[in-house]
Short mmCIF file of C-alpha atoms in Angstrom, two decimals:
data_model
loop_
_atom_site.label_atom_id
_atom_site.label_comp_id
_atom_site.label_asym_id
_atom_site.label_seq_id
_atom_site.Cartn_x
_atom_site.Cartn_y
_atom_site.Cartn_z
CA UNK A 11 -82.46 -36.07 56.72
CA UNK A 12 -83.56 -32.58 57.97
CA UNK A 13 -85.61 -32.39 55.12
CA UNK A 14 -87.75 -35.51 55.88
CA UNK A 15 -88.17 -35.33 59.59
CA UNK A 16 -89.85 -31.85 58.44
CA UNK A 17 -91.84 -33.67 55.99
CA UNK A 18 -93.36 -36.24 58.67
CA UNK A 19 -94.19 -33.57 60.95
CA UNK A 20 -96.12 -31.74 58.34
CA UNK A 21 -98.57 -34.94 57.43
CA UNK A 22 -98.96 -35.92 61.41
CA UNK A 23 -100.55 -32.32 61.57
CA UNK A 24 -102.26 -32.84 59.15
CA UNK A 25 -103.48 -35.76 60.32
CA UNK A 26 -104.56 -35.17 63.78
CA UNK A 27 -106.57 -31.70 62.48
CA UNK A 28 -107.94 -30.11 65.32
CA UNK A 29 -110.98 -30.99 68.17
CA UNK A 30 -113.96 -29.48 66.37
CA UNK A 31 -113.58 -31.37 63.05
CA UNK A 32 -113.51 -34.26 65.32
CA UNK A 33 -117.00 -33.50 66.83
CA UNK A 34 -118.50 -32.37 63.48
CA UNK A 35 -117.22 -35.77 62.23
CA UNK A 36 -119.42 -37.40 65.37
CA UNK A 37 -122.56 -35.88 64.27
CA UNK A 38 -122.42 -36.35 60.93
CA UNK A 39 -121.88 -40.06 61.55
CA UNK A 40 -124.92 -40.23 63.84
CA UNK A 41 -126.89 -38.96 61.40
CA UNK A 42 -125.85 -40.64 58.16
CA UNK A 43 -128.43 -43.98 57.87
CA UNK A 44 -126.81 -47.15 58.83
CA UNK A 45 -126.03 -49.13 56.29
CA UNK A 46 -125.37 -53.47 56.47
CA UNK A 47 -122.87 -53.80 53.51
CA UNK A 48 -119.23 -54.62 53.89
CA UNK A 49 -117.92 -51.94 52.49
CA UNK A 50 -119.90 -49.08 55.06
CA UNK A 51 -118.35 -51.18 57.68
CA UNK A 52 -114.81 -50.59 56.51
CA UNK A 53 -115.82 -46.92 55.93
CA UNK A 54 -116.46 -46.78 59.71
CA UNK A 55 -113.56 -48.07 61.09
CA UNK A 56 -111.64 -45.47 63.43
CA UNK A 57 -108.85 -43.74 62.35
CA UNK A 58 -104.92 -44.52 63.09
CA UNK A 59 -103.37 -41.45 65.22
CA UNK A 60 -100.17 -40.57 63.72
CA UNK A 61 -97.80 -39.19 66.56
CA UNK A 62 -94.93 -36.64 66.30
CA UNK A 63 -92.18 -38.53 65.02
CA UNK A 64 -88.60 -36.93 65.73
CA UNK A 65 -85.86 -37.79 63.41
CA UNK A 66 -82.00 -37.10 64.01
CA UNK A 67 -79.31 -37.50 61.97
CA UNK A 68 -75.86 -37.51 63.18
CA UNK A 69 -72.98 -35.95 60.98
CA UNK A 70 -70.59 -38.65 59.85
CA UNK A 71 -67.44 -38.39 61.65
CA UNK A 72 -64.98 -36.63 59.45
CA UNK A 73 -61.45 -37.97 58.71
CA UNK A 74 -58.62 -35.63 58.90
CA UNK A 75 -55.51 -35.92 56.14
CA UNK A 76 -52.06 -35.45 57.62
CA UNK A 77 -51.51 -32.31 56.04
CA UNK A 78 -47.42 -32.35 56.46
CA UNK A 79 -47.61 -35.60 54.27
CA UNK A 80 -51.04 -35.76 52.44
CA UNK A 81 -51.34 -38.97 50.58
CA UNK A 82 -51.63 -38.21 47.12
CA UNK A 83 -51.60 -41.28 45.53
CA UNK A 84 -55.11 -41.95 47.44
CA UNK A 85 -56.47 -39.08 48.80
CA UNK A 86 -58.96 -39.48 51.51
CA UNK A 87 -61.33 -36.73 50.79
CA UNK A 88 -61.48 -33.66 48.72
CA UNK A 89 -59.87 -31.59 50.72
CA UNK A 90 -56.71 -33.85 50.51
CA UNK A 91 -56.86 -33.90 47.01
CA UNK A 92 -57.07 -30.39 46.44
CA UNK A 93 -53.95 -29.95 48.72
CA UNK A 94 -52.56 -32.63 46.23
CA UNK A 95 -53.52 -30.89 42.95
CA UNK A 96 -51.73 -27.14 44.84
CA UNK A 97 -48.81 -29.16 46.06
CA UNK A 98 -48.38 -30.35 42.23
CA UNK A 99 -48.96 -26.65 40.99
CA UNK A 100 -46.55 -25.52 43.21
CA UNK A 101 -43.64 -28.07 41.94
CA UNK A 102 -44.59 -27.15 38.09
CA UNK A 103 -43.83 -23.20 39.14
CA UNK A 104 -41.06 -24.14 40.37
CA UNK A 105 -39.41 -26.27 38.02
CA UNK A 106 -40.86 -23.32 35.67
CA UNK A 107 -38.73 -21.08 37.80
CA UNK A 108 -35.82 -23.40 37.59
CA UNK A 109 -36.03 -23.99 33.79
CA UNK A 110 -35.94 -19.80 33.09
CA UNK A 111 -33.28 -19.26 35.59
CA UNK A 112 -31.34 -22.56 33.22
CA UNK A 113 -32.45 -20.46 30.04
CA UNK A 114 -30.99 -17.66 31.60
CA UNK A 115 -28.12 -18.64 31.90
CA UNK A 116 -27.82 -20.45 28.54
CA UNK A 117 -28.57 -16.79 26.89
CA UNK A 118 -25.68 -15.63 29.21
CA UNK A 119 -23.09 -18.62 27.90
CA UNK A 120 -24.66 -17.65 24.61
CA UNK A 121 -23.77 -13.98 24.10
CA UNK A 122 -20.17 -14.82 26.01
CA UNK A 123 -19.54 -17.34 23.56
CA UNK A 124 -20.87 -15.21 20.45
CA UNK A 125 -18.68 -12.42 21.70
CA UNK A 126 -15.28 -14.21 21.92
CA UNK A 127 -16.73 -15.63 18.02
CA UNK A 128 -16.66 -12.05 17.03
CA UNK A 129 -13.21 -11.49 18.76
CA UNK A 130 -11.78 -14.71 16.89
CA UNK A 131 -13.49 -14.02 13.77
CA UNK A 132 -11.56 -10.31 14.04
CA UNK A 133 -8.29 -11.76 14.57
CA UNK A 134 -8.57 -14.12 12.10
CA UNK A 135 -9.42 -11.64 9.37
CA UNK A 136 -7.06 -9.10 10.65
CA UNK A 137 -3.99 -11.58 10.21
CA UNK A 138 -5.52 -12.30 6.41
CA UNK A 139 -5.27 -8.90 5.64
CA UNK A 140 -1.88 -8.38 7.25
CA UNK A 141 -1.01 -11.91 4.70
CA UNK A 142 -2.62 -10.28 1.57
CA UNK A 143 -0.65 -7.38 2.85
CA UNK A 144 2.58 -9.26 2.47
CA UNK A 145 1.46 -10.87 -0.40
CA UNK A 146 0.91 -7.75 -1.79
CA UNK A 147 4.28 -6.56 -0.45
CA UNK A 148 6.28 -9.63 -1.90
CA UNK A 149 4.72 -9.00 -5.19
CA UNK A 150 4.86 -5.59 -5.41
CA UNK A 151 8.97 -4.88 -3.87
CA UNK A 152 10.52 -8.07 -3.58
CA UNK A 153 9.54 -8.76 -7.34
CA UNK A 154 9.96 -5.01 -8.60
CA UNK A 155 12.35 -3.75 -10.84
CA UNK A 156 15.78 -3.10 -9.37
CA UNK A 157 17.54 -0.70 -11.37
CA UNK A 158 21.48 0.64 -11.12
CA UNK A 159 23.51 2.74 -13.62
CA UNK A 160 25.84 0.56 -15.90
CA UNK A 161 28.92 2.92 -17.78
CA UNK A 162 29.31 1.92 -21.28
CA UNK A 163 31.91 4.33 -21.62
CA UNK A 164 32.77 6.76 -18.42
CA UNK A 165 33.56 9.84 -21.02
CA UNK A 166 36.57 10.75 -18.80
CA UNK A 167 40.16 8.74 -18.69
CA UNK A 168 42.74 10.08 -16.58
CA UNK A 169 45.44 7.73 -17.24
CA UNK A 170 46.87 8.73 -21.02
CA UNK A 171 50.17 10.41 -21.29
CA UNK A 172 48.19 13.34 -22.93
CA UNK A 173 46.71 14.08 -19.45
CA UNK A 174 42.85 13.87 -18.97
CA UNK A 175 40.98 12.55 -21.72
CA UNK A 176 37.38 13.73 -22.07
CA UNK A 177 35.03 11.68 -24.32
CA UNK A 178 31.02 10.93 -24.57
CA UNK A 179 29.57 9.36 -21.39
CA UNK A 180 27.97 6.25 -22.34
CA UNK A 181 25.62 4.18 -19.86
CA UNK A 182 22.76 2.14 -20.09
CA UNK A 183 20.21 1.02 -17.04
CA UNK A 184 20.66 -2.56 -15.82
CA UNK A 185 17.59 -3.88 -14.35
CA UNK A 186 18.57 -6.18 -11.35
CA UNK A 187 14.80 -7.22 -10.60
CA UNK A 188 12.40 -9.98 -11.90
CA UNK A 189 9.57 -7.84 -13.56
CA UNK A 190 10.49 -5.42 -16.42
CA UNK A 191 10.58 -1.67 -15.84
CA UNK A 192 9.00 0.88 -18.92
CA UNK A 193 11.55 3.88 -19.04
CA UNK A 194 9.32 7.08 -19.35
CA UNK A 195 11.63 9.82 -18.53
CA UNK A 196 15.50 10.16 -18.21
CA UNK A 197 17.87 13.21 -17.16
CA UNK A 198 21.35 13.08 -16.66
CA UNK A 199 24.36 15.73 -16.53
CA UNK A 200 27.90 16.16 -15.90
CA UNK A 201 28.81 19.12 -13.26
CA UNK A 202 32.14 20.22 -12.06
CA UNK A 203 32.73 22.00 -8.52
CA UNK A 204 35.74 22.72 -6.40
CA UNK A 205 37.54 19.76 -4.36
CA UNK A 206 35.33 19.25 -1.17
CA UNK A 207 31.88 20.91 -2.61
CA UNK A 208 28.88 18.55 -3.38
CA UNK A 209 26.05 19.31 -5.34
CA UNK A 210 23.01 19.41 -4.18
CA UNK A 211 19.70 17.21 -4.28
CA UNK A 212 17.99 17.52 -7.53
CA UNK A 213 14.71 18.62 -7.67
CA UNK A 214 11.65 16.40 -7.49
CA UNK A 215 9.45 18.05 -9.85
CA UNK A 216 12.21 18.38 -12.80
CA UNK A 217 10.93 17.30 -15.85
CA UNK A 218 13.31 14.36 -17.97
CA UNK A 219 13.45 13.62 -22.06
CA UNK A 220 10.70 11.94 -22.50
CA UNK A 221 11.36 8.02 -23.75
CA UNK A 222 9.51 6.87 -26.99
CA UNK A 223 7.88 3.29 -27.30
CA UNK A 224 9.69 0.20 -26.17
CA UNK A 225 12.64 1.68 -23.85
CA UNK A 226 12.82 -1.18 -21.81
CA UNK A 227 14.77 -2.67 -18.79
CA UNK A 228 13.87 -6.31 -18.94
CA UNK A 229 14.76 -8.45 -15.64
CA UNK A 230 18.41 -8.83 -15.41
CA UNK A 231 19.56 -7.23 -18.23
CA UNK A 232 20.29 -3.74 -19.89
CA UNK A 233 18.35 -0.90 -21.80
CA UNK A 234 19.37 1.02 -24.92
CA UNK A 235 22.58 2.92 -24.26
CA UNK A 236 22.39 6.46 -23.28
CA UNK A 237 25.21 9.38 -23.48
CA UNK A 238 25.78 12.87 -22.15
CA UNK A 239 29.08 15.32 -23.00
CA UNK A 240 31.50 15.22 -20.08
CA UNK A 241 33.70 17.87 -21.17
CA UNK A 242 33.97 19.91 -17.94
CA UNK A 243 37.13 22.23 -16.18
CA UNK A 244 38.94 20.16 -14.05
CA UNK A 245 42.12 22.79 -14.24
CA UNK A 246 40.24 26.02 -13.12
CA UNK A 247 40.53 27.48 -16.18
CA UNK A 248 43.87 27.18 -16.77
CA UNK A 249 45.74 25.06 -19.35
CA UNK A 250 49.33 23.54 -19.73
CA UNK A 251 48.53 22.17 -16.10
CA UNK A 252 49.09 18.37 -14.95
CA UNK A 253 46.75 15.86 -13.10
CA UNK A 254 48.55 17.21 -9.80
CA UNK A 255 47.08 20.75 -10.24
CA UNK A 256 43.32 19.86 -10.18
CA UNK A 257 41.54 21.83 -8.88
CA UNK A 258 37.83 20.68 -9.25
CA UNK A 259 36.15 17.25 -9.30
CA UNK A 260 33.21 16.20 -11.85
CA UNK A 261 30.33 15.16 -10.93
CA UNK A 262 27.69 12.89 -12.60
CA UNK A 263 23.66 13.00 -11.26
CA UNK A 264 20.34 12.15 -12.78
CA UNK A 265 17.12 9.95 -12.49
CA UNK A 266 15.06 7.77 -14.23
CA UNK A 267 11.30 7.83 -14.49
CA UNK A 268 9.57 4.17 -14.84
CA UNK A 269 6.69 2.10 -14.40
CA UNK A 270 6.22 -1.51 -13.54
CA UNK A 271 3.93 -3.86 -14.68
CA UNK A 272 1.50 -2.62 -12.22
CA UNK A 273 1.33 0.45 -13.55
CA UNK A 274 2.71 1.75 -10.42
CA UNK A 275 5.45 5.06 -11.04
CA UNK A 276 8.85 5.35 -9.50
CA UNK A 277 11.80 7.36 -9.62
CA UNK A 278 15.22 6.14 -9.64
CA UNK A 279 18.09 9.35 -8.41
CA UNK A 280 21.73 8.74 -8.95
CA UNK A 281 24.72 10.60 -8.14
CA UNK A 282 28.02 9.72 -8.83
CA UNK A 283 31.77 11.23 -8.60
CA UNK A 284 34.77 10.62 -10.68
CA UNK A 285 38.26 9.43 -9.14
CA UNK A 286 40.94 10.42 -10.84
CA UNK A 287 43.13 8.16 -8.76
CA UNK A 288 41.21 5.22 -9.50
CA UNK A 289 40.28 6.45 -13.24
CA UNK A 290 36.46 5.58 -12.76
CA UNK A 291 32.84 6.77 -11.62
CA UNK A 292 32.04 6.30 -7.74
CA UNK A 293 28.73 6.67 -5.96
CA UNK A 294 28.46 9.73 -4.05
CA UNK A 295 25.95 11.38 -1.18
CA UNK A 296 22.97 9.91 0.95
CA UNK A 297 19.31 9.51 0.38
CA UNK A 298 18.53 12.89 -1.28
CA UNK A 299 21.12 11.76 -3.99
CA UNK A 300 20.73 8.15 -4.79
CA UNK A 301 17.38 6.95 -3.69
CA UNK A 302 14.36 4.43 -5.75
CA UNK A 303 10.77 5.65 -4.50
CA UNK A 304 7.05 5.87 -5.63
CA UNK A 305 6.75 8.90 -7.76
CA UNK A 306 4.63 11.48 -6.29
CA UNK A 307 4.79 13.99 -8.58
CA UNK A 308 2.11 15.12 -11.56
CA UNK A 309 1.73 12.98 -14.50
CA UNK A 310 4.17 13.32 -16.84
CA UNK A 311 3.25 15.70 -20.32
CA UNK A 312 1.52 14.60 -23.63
CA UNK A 313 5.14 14.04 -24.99
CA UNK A 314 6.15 11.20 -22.37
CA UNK A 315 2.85 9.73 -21.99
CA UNK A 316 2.65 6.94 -25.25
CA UNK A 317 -0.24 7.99 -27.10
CA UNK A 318 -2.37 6.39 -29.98
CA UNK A 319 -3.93 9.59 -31.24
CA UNK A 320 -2.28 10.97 -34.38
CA UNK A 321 -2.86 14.80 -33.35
CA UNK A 322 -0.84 14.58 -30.29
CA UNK A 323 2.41 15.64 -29.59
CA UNK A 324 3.94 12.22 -28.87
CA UNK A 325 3.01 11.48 -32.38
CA UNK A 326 4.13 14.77 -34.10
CA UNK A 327 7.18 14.04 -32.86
CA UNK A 328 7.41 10.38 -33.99
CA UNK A 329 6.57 11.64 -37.59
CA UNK A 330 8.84 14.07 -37.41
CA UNK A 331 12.20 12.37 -36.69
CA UNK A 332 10.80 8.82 -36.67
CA UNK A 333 9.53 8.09 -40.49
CA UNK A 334 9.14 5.29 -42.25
CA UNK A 335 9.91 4.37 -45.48
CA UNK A 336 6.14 4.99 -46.56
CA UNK A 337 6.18 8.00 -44.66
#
């Protein structure tokens, strides 16, 4: 509206011009030659005045938005509906805000709950291994070879009229297990001490007779038998004496050297002592005289260790005492 009351003001001036065109515009009518025609009369018609024309516009009255509540729905001007549009962008940050802190927390329940999985998982293999342990265990000793000494003959017989008898020991090893047990070595001997002496542990690394193929102690039954000598000085030395005048005892100790089916070595220590009263062989001592462990000591020599090559020892000695009838 500014604009065009500017506008008018501008052609009014324009218009009105100032007094001395107005008297130049006199004279030079006087003196142009009169003319009768219609159109000369129009030409000569005066001129409108155009006055100074003031225009004024007033500012629409503007309508203020309750800004506690705006109206969003229907705004009533711009500046309510920008208020709107920040008001929304506000509630979208914060229900951004809200949704992290929720994911936040999620990741929290998350590792808490992976962590106890880990935990579980642990236990869970730790009790299989302790089951294949057992496993193992009940495989491996409740289903090993049991072995035990079984006399034949006991070589000695105190109750003859003749005295003391003495005679070949003969034994064999009785397997009280369920898997078989492959004799590789064997050592046995008769000893004689005084009344109230004991011998002593035999030692580990002491070498047995080697076994040849197939000495077996199947499960629940016997091996081959074995003998030793058991003529030993019960008398001190002295003859023409009675059972009364004993003076030492005999003693019977040895070990076996096997493997199971698992390959796995043991040794099996005995000890036993003979009662004269009760005319048989008695187990005698602890642990370091009758015991049934894992073998710890070195493999055993060329000449217990079964062999297929024809240039070992093993074999030498099955050629030697062990031939065939096509040699």
């Amino acid at each position: 509206m500014l604009i065009i009351a500017v506008g008018g003001c501008l052609i009014a001036l324009s218009a009105i011009g100032s007094p001395r065109n107005s008297v130049n515009n006199a004279q030079q009518e006087e003196q142009r030659p009169p003319s009768n025609s219609a159109h000369e009369k129009a030409d000569r018609q005066p001129l409108a005045i155009i006055g100074h024309v003031t225009v004024t516009a007033e500012r629409e009255n503007k309508i203020e938005p309750d800004w506690a509540k705006p109206n969003c729905k229907a705004p009533a001007n711009h500046d309510e509906a920008d208020l709107c549009k920040q008001i929304g962008m506000a509630e979208a940050a914060k229900n951004t805000v809200t949704l992290n802190i929720i994911q936040v927390g999620l990741g929290l329940l998350t590792l808490v709950g992976l962590f106890y999985t880990i935990r579980y998982t642990r236990i869970t293999a730790d009790a299989a291994v302790a089951g294949t342990k057992v496993a193992e265990r009940a495989l491996t000793q409740l289903e090993a070879p049991f072995l035990a000494v079984h006399f034949v003959e006991q070589g000695i017989n105190a109750k003859t009229v003749h005295g003391i008898v003495f005679d070949d020991l003969k034994y064999c090893i009785r397997n009280y297990g369920r898997t078989p047990a492959h004799i590789v070595e064997l050592d046995d001997f008769v000893t004689c001490l005084e009344i109230g002496a004991q011998p002593g542990p035999m030692n580990p690394d002491r070498r047995g007779r080697p076994m040849p193929y197939g000495v077996i102690a199947p499960p629940d039954a016997d091996t081959q038998e074995f003998s030793t000598v058991t003529h030993v000085d019960l008398f001190g030395g002295e003859s023409g004496r009675s059972i009364g005048d004993v003076v030492n005892v005999a003693f019977f100790q040895g070990f076996v050297r096997y493997r199971d089916i698992f390959d796995d070595r043991y040794i099996f220590g005995f000890c036993f002592v003979f009662d004269l009263k009760g005319n048989r062989w008695v187990l005698m001592g602890g642990d370091e005289h009758n015991y049934c462990k894992k073998d710890e000591s070195p493999e055993p020599p060329n000449t217990a260790v079964p062999s297929g090559d024809p240039r070992s020892v093993r074999s030498s000695l099955n050629m030697a005492f062990l031939r065939s009838r096509n040699g």
